[in-house]
mmCIF file of C-alpha atoms in Angstrom:
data_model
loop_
_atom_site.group_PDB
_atom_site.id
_atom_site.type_symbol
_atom_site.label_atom_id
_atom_site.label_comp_id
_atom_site.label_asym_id
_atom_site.label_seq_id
_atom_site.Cartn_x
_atom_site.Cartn_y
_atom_site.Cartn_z
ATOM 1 C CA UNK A 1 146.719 126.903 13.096
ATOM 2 C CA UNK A 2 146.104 127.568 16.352
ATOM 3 C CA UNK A 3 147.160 131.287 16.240
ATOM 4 C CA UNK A 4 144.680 131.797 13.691
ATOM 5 C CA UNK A 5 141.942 131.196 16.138
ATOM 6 C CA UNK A 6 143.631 132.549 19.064
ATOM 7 C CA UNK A 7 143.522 135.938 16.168
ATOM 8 C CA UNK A 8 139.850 135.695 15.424
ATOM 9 C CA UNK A 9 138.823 135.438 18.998
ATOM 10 C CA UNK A 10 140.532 138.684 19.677
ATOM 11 C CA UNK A 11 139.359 140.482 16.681
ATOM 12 C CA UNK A 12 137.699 143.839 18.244
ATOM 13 C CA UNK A 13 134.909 143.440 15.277
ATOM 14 C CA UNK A 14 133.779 139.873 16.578
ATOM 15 C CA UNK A 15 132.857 141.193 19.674
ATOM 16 C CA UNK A 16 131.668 144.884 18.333
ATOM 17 C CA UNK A 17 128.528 146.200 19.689
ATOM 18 C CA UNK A 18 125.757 146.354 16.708
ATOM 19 C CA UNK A 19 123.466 149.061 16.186
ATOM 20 C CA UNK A 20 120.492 146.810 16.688
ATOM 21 C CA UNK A 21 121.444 144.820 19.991
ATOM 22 C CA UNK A 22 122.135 148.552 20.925
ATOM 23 C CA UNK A 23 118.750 149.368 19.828
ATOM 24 C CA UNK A 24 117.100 145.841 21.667
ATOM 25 C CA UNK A 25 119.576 146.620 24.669
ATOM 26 C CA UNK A 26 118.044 150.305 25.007
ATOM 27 C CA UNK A 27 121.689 151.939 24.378
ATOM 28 C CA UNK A 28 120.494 153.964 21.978
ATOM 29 C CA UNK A 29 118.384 155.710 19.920
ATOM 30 C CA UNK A 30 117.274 157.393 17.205
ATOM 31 C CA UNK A 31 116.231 161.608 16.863
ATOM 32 C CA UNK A 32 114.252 163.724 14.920
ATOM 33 C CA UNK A 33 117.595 165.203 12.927
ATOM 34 C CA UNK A 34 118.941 161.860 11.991
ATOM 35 C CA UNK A 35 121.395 160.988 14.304
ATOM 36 C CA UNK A 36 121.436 158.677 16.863
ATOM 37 C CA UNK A 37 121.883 159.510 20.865
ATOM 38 C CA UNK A 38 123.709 156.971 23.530
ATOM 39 C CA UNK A 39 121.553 156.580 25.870
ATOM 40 C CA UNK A 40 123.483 154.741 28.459
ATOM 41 C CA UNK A 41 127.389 155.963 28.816
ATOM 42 C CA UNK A 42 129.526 153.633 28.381
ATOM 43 C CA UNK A 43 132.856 153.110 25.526
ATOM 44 C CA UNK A 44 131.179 151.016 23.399
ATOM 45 C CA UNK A 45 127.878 152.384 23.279
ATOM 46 C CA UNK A 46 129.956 156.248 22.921
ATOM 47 C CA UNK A 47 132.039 154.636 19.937
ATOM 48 C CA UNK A 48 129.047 152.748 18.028
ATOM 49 C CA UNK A 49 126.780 156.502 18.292
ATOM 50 C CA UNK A 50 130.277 158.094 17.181
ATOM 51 C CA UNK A 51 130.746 155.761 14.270
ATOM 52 C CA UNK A 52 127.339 155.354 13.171
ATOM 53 C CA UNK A 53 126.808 159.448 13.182
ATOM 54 C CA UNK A 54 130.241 159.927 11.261
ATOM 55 C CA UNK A 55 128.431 157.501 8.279
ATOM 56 C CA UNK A 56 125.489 159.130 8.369
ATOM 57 C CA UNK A 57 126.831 162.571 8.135
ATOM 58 C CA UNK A 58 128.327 161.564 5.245
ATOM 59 C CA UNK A 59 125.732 160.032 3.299
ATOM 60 C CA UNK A 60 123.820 162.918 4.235
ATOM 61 C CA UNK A 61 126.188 165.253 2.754
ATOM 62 C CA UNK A 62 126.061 163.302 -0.199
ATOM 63 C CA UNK A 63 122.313 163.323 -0.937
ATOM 64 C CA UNK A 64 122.598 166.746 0.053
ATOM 65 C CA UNK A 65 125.336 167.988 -2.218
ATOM 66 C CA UNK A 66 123.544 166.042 -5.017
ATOM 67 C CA UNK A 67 120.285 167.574 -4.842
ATOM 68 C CA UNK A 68 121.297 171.013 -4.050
ATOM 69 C CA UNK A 69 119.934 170.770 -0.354
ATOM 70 C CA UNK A 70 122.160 172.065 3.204
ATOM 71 C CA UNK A 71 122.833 168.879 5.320
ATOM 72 C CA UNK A 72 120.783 169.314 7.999
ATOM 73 C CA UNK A 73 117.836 169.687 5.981
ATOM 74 C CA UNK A 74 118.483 166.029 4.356
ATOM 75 C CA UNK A 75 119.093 164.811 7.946
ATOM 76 C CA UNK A 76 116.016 165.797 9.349
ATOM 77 C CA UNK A 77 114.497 164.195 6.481
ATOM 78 C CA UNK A 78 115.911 160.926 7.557
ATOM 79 C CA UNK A 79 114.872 161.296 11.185
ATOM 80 C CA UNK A 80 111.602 161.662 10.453
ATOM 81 C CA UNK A 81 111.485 158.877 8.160
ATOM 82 C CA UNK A 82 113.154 157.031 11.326
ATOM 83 C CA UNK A 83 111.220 159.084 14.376
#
């Protein structure tokens, strides 16, 4: 039993960074083309903007691909729903 919490403590996604303390902590933010930017440079701030872009870029190419648009043209939609 024991080793089960000894696994949970060291669970990387327990102590994951989330995109709003990185928000609150000023880590990141958001642009106009609807991706986010680190804003301090650190791992963890680098992996969440890589991560979080990586998503989004997909999504984006799937509202894009369904409505006939290029990406970037659905992403800039987004960040300046979000901007």
């Amino acid at each position: 039993m024991l080793w089960v919490l000894t696994l949970s403590l060291l669970t990387p996604s327990v102590w994951a960074l989330t995109l709003d303390e990185a928000r609150t902590q000023g880590r990141v933010g958001e642009t106009l083309n609807g991706y986010l930017v680190a804003l301090k440079n650190d791992a963890e701030t680098q992996k969440l903007v890589l991560d979080i872009n990586h998503a989004r870029r997909a999504s984006y190419q799937q509202l894009a691909d369904s409505n006939h648009l290029p990406v970037d043209e659905v992403a800039k939609m987004a960040g300046q729903k979000t901007g």
